[in-house]
XYZ file of C-alpha atoms in Angstrom:
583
model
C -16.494 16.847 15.226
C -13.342 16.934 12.748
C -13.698 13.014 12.401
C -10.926 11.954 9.075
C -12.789 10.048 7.102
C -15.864 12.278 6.934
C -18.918 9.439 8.720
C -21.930 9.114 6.308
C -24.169 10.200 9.086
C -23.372 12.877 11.983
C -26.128 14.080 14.742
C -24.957 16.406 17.749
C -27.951 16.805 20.059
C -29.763 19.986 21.040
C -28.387 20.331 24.627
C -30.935 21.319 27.240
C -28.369 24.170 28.358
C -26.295 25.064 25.276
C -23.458 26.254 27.480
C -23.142 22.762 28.963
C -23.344 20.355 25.896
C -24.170 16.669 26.768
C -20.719 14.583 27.046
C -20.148 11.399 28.556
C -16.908 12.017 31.092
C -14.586 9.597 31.279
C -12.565 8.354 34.645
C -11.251 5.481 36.376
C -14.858 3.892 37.194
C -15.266 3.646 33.693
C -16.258 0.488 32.473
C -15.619 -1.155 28.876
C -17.569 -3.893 28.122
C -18.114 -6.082 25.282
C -20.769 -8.635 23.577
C -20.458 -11.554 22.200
C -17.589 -11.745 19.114
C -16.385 -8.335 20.471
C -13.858 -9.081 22.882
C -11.061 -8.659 20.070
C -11.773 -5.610 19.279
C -12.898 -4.359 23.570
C -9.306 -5.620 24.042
C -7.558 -3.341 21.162
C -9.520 -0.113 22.631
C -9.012 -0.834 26.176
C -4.973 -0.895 25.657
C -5.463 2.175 23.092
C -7.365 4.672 25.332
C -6.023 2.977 28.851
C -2.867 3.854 27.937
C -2.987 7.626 26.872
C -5.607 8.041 29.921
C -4.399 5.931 32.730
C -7.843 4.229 33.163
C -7.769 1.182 33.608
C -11.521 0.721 31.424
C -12.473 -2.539 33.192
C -15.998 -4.948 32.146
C -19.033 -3.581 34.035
C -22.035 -5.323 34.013
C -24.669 -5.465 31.105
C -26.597 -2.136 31.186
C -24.726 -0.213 33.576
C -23.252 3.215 32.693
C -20.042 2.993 30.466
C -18.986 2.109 27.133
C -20.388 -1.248 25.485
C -19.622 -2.864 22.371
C -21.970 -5.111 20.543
C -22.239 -6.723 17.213
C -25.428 -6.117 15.087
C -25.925 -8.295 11.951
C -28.390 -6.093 11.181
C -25.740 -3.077 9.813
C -23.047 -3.949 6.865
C -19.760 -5.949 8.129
C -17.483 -3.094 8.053
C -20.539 -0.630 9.011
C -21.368 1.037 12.484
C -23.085 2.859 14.895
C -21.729 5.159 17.627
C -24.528 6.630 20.122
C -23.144 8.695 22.998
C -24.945 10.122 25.969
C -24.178 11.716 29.119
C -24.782 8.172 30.799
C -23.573 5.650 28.185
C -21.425 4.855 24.759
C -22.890 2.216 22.659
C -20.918 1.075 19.393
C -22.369 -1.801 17.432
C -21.189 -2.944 14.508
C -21.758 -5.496 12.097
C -18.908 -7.273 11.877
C -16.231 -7.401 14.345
C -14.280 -4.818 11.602
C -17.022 -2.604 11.698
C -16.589 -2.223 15.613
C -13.097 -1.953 14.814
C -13.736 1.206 12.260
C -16.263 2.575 15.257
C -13.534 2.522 17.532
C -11.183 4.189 15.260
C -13.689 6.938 15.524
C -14.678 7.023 18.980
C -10.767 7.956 19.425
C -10.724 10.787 17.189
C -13.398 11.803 19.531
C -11.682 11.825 22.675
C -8.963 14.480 20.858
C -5.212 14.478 19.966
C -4.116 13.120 23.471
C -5.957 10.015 22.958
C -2.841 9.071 20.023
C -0.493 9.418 23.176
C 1.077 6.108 24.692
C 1.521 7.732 27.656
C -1.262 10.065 29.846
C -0.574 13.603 29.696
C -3.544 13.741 32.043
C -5.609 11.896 33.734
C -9.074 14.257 34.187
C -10.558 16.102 31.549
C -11.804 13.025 29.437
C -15.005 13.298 27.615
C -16.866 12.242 24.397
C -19.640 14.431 22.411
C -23.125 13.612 22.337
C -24.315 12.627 19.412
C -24.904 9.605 16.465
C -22.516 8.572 14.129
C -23.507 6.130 12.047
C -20.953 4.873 9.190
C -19.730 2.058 6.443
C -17.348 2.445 3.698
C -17.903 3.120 0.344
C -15.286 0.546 -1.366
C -14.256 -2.610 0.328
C -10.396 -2.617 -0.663
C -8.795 0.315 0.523
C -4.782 -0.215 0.427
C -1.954 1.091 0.945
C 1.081 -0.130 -1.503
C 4.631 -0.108 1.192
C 7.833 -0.980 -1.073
C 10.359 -2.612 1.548
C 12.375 -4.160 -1.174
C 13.769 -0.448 -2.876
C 14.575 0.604 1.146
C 14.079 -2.105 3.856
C 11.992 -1.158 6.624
C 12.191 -3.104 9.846
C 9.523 -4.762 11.640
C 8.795 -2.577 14.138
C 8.563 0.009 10.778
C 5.924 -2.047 9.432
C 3.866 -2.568 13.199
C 3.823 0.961 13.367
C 2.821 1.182 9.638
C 0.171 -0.833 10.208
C -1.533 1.336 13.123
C -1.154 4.300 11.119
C -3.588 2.610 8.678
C -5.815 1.576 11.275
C -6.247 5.355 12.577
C -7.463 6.234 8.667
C -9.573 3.294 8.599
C -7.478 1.492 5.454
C -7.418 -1.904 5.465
C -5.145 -3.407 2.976
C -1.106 -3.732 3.321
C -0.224 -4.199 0.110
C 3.325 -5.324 0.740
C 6.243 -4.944 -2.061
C 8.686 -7.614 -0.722
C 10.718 -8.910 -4.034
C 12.329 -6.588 -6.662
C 15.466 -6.223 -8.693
C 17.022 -4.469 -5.502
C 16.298 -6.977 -2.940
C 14.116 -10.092 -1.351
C 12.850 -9.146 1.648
C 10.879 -12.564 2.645
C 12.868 -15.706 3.988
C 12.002 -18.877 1.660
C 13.223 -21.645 4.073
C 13.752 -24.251 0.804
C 15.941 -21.752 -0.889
C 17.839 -19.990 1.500
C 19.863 -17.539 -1.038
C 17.043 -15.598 -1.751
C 18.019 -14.187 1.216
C 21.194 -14.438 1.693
C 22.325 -12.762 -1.861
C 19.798 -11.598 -2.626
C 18.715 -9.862 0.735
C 21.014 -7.417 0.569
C 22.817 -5.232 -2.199
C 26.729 -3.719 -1.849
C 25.545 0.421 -2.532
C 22.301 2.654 -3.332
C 21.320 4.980 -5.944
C 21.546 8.614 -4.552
C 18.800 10.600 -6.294
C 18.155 9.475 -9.994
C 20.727 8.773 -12.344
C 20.360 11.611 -14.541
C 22.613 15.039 -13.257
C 23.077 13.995 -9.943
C 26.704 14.422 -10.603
C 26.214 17.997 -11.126
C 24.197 18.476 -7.915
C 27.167 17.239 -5.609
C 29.994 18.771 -7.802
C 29.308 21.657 -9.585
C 28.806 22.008 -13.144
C 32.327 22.621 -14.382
C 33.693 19.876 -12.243
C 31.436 17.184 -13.532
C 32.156 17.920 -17.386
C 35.445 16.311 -16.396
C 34.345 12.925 -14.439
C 34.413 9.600 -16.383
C 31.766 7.704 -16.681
C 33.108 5.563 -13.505
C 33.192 8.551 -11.803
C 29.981 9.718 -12.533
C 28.455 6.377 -11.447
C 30.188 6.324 -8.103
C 29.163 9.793 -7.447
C 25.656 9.309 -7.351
C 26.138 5.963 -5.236
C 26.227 5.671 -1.496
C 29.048 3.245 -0.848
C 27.157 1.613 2.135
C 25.463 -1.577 1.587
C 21.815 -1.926 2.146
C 19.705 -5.501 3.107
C 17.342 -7.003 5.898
C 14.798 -9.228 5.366
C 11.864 -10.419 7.476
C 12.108 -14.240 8.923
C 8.931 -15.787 8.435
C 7.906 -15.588 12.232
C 8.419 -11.476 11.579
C 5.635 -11.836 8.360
C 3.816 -14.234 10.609
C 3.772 -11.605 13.225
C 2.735 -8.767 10.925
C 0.015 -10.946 9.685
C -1.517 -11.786 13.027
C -1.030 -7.752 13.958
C -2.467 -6.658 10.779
C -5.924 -8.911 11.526
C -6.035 -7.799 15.195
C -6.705 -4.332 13.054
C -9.134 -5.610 10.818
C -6.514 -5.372 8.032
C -5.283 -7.455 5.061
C -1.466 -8.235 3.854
C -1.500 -8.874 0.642
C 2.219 -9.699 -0.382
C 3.923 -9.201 -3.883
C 6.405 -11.338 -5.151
C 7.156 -9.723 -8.526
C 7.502 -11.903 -11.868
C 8.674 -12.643 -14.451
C 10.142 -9.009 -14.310
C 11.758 -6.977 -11.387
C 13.674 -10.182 -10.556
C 17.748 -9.740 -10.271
C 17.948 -9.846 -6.894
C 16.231 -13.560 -6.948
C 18.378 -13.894 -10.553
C 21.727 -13.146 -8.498
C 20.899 -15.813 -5.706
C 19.893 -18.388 -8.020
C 21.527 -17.370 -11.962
C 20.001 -20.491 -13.531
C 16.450 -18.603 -12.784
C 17.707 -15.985 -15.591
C 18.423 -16.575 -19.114
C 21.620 -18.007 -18.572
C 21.125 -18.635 -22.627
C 22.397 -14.524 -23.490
C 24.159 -12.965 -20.677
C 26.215 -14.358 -17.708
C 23.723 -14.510 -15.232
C 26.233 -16.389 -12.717
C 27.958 -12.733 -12.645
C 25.003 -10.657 -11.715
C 24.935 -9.258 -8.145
C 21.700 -8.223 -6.591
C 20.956 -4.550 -8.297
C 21.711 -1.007 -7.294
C 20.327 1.172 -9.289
C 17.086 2.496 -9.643
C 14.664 1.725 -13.496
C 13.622 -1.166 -15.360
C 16.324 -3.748 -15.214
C 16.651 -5.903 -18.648
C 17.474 -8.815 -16.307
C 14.217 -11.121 -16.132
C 13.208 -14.716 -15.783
C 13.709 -17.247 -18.142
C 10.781 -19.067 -19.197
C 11.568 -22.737 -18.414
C 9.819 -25.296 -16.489
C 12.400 -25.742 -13.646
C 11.808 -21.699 -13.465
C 8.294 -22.306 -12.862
C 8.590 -25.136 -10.452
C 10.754 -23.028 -8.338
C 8.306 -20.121 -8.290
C 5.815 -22.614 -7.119
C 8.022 -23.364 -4.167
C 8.375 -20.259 -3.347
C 4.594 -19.645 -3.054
C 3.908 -22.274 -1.198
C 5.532 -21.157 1.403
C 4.287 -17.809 0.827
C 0.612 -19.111 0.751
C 1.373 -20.723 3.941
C 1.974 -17.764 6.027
C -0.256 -15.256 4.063
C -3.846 -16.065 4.438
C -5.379 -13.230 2.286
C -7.438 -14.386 -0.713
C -4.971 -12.445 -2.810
C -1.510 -13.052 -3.827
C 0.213 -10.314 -5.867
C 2.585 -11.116 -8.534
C 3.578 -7.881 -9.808
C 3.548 -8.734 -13.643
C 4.985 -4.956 -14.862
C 7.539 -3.888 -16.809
C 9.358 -7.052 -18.008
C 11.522 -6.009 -21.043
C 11.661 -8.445 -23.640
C 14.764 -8.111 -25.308
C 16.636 -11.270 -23.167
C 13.705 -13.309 -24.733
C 14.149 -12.845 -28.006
C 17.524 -13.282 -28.067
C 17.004 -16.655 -26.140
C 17.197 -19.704 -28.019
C 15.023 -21.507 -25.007
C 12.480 -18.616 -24.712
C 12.014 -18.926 -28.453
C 11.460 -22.605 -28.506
C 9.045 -22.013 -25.916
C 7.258 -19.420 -27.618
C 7.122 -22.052 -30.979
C 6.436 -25.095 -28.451
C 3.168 -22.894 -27.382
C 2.314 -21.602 -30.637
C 2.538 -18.514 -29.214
C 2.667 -15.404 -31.265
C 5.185 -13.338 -29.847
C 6.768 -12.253 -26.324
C 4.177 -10.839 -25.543
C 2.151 -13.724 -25.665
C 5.117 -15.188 -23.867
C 4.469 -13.088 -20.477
C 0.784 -13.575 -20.877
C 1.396 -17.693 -20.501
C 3.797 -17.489 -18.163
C 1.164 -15.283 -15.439
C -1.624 -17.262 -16.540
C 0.108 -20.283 -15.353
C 0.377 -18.705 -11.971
C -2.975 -17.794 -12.395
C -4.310 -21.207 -12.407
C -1.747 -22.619 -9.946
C -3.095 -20.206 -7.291
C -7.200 -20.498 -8.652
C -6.417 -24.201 -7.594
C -5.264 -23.292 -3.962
C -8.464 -21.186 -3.413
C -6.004 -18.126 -4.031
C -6.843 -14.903 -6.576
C -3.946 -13.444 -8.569
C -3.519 -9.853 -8.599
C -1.303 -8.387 -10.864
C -0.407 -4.958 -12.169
C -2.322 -3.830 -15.205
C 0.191 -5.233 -17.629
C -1.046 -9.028 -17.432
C -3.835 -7.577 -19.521
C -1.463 -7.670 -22.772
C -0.774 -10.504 -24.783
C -4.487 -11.836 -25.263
C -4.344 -12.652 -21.293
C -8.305 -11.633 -21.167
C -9.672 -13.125 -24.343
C -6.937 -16.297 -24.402
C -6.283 -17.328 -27.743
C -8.482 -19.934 -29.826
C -8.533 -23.153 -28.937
C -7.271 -26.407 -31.203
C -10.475 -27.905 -31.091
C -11.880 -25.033 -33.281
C -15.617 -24.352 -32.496
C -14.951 -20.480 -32.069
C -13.694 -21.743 -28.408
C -10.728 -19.884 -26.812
C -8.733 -20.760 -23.933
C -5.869 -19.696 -21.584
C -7.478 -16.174 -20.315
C -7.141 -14.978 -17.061
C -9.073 -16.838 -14.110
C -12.331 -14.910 -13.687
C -10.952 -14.502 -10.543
C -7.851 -12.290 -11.388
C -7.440 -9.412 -10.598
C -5.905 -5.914 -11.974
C -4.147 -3.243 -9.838
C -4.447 -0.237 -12.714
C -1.611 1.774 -12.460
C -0.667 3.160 -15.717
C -4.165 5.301 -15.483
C -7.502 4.622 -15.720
C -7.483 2.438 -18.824
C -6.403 -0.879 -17.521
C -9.045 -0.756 -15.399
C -11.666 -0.096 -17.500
C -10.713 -2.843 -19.776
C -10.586 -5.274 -17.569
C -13.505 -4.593 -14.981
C -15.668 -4.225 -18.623
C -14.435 -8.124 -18.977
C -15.725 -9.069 -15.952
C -12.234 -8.822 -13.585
C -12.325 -6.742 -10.707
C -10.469 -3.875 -10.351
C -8.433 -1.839 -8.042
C -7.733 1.712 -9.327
C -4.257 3.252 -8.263
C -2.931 5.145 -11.289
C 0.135 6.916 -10.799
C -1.204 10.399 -12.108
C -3.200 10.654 -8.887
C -1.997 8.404 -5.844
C 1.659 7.527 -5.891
C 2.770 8.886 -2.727
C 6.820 9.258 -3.514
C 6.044 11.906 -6.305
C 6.555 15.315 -5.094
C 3.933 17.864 -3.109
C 5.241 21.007 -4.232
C 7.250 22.618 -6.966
C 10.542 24.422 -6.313
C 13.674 23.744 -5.208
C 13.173 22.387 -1.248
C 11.158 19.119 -2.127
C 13.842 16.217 -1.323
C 14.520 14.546 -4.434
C 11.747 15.566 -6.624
C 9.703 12.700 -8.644
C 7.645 13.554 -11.262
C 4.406 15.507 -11.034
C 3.215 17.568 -8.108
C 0.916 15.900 -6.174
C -0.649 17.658 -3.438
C -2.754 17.553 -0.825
C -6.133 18.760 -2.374
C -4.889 16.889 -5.550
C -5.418 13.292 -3.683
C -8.548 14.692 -1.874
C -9.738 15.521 -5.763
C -8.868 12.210 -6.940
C -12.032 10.022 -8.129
C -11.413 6.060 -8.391
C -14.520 5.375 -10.269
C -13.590 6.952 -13.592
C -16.500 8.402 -16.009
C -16.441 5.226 -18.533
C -17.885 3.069 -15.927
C -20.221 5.225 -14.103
C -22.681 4.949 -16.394
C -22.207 0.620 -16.453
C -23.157 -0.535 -12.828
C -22.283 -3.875 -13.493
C -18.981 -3.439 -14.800
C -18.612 -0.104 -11.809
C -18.767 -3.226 -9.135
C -15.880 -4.599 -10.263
C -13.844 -1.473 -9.193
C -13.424 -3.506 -5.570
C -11.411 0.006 -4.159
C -8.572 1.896 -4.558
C -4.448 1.891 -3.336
C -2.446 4.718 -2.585
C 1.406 3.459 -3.801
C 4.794 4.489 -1.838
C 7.647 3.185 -3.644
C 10.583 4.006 -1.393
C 13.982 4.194 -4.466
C 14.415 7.659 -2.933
C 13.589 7.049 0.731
C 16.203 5.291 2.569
C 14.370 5.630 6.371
C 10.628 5.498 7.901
C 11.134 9.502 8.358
C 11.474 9.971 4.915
C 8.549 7.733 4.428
C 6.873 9.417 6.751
C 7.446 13.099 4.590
C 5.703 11.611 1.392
C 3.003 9.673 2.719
C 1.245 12.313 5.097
C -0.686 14.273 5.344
C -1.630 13.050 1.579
C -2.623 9.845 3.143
C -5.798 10.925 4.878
C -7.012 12.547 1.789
C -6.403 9.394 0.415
C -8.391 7.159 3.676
C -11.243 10.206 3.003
C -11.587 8.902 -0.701
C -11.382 5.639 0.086
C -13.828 5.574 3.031
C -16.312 8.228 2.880
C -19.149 8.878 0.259
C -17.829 12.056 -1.570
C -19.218 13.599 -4.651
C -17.901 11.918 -8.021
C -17.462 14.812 -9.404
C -13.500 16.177 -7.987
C -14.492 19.688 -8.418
C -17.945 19.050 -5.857
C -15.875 18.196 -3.012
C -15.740 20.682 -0.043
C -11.600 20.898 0.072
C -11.737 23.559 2.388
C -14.129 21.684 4.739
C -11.537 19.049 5.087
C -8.919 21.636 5.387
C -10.716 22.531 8.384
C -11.148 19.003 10.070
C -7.333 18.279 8.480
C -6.047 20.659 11.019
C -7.121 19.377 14.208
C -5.965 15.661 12.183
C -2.418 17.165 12.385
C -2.639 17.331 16.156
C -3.203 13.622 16.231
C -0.558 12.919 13.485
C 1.449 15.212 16.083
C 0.653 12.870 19.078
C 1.554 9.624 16.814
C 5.084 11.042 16.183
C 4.808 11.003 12.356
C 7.043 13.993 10.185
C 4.711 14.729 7.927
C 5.456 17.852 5.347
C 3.927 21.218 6.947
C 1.942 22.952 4.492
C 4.389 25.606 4.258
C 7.185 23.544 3.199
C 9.651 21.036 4.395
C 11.750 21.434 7.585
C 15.374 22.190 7.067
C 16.314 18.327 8.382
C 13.446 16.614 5.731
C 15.293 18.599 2.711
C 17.868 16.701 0.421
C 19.978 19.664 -0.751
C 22.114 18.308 -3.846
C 20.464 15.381 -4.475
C 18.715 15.202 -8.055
C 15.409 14.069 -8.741
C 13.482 13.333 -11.864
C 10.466 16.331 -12.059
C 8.219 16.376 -14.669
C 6.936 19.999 -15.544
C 2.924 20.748 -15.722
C -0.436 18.534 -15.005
C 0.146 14.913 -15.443
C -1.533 13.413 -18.784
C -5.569 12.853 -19.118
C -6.382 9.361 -17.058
């Protein structure tokens, strides 16, 4: 049946005449009916398949021949059951997101056309005969969308958003604050926004040779180092931002498709764009932070927070009204790459760090999450951070004054690691007792390149391809053998940070068709072992996948290489040669 994610169970029926296969045909007189607590989801299929057949799929009565969705406490909450006959469809589920998942695959069934918002046709409609009955194997599977490097619009995100829904991943794990812009409006501190919403020029490629890719070799030797800096700038400036009716829109879209936004607002690193809005957040103690302007270039910016307590109370703000429009259990707070070199320069960091009795920055970084930690364990809220809160005794805390062998200040045991750097992170902390969700760059960042040569636009790191993602196990072999500390690996993210993507086609390029590999790992019960996995088997079923990637209108790269128009002739990237290192 070429169903992407591959179900857990599949069963085509003998037919009586095998050149006439039992299908149920779809027409006008088709009805669509739903249960009780299905009516949400009855509504979402009805619009789907009504508009790319022209049926209008309207409520029939209980038992009469159509398509009928029911809930079924009986199966898991994101689980399912799809029985089709010539006379009837039945999905249950046992959740209302497990109806949703069923539905997802009922469409696949239908073929390509059935991605159209438009009818091609409107005879011809039919579904196999047959079971499929399916759940997922982990319970977070996300998808990582940086708006803040490249700002996508709403209607970029919407669309987004259904893509997901079609692979059957269910967390949005959107990037909104970074060095090169805030993309969320924060009604009590309207600058965020306003400076820091938008920046005056982008990065072109990465920093290193670009130069020589847009002027020759000779004819860069002799550019200054102004020069060189403007030449691998585009002049134009780059913002947007959502209001917080647009995030309060995505939310509400997002749960109509059984999915989660989980936003990021990065500290106490990735932070010049808030910095340049507001300098007294930096550490106005070393450098002129009333001079910085929100960032254009592309790294790890030495610019970070400082660490004092009007700092904190403004971050609070800020989450409160970020708690108030995102309802997920988790809040992401970034947590990564936060050079420390302002702090120990800082005469006020430093009396912090002595204040504390701290040991060193380090330590410093550690505090200054855990305090966000326990501000959002307090609102019913779960931190989730990137696998650098693990440093600076954040799991153990430090011992406490009363002695006893007690320690205290660790992470919440709610907290919560995104491993990125590799398996390791992960590891450590789901061994602790933290959950887990694996998305190490080696395997599942979706901007590095697919393919070596020359006609990849701007080239990041390692190859990456297609059969690479499908290969890609998030349950690494130091856990397997440790079911207790293998639960806390919750699922698995697939990362698309957007520095060298400046438009949703673009995006579009490096996130399919990787991206259903990805859903495939996510969702469907593979074998642990990467080399087990039947890659040409989903080869197979990947082709007919294109035809409904076709119908959905998104430019993925063809397996033979990118299309003239997705290349980025003269613009340097940063390739790394050979296998990426051990996990």
């Amino acid at each position: 049946m070429n169903l992407i994610p591959a179900p857990l169970f599949l069963e085509s029926p003998a037919p009586e005449d095998p050149d006439q296969p039992s299908r149920f045909e779809l027409d006008a007189d088709t009805s669509l009916s739903a249960g009780p607590g299905a009516g949400r989801v009855a509504g979402w299929l009805r619009s789907a398949l009504g508009a790319a057949t022209g049926f209008p799929l309207l409520p029939g009565a209980a038992g009469a021949p159509g398509i009928e969705l029911e809930l079924d406490p009986a199966l898991a909450a994101e689980g399912y059951e799809l029985r089709i006959t010539e006379s009837r469809v039945r999905l249950t589920g046992g959740a209302p997101a497990g109806l949703f998942w069923g539905a997802q695959t009922l469409r696949q069934l239908l073929g390509p056309e059935a991605y159209r918002r438009a009818p091609l046709r409107r005879s011809g409609w039919s579904l196999p005969g047959g079971t499929v009955r399916d759940q997922p194997r982990f319970g977070w599977r996300g998808v990582l969308l940086d708006v803040s490097r490249h700002f996508l619009t709403k209607a970029d995100v919407l669309r987004y958003l259904d893509l997901m829904a079609a692979h059957k991943l269910n967390v949005l794990h959107l990037h909104l604050t970074d060095d090169q812009g805030w993309r969320m409006e924060i009604k009590r501190y309207p600058r965020l926004t306003e400076v820091g919403g938008w920046r005056e020029r982008s990065m072109t490629g990465y920093r290193g040779g670009l130069a020589e890719g847009l002027t020759g070799a000779a004819e860069a030797a002799q550019l200054t180092a102004e020069q060189l800096s403007a030449a691998r700038r585009d002049s134009r400036p780059h913002g947007g931002f959502y209001t917080q009716d647009d995030l309060r829109e995505i939310v509400a879209y997002a749960d109509d498709r059984q999915i989660t936004v989980v936003p990021e607002i990065d500290i106490p690193g990735h932070a010049q764009a808030a910095i340049a809005a507001y300098p007294e957040l930096g550490n106005h103690d070393v450098v002129d932070t009333a001079a910085l302007r929100t960032w254009t270039d592309w790294g790890v910016n030495a610019n970070v927070l400082n660490v004092e307590d009007s700092t904190l109370r403004f971050y609070e703000h800020v989450l409160e009204e970020v708690l108030e429009i995102f309802p997920a259990t988790f809040i992401h707070l970034g947590g990564d790459e936060c050079p420390k070199d302002q702090w120990r320069a800082s005469p006020s960091a430093q009396a912090r760090i002595k204040e504390l009795g701290l040991a060193d920055e380090d330590e410093l970084q550690s505090w200054f999450i855990r305090h966000f930690d326990t501000w959002l364990a307090a609102r019913g809220r779960r931190l989730i951070g990137w696998d650098e809160i693990l440093e600076g005794g954040s799991l153990e805390g430090r011992p406490s004054e009363g002695g006893g062998g007690r320690r205290e200040g660790g992470l919440a045991p709610g907290a919560t690691v995104s491993s990125w750097r590799g398996y390791q992170g992960g590891v450590t902390a789901a061994l602790a007792g933290h959950d887990v969700v694996m998305c190490p760059e080696q395997q599942v960042y979706l901007n590095f390149r697919q393919a070596p040569g020359p006609d990849e636009p701007v080239p990041v790191a390692w190859v990456r391809t297609l059969e690479d993602f499908y290969r890609f196990e998030p349950l690494p072999p130091a856990l397997r053998s440790d079911p207790v500390a293998a639960a806390h690996v919750i699922g698995t993210q697939a990362n698309l940070w957007t520095e060298f993507m400046d438009d949703v086609r673009e995006v579009d390029y490096h996130a399919f068709p990787r991206l259903a590999a990805f859903a495939e790992v996510a969702w469907s019960q593979l074998p642990q072992e990467p080399a087990e996995r039947d890659f040409a088997g989903f080869q197979q079923r990947m082709a007919v996948h294109l035809e409904r990637l076709d119908a959905l209108g998104v430019e993925y790269r063809p397996e033979s290489g990118p299309h003239p128009w997705q290349r980025r002739p003269g613009v340097s990237g940063r390739p790394a040669d050979g296998l990426p290192p051990e996990l």
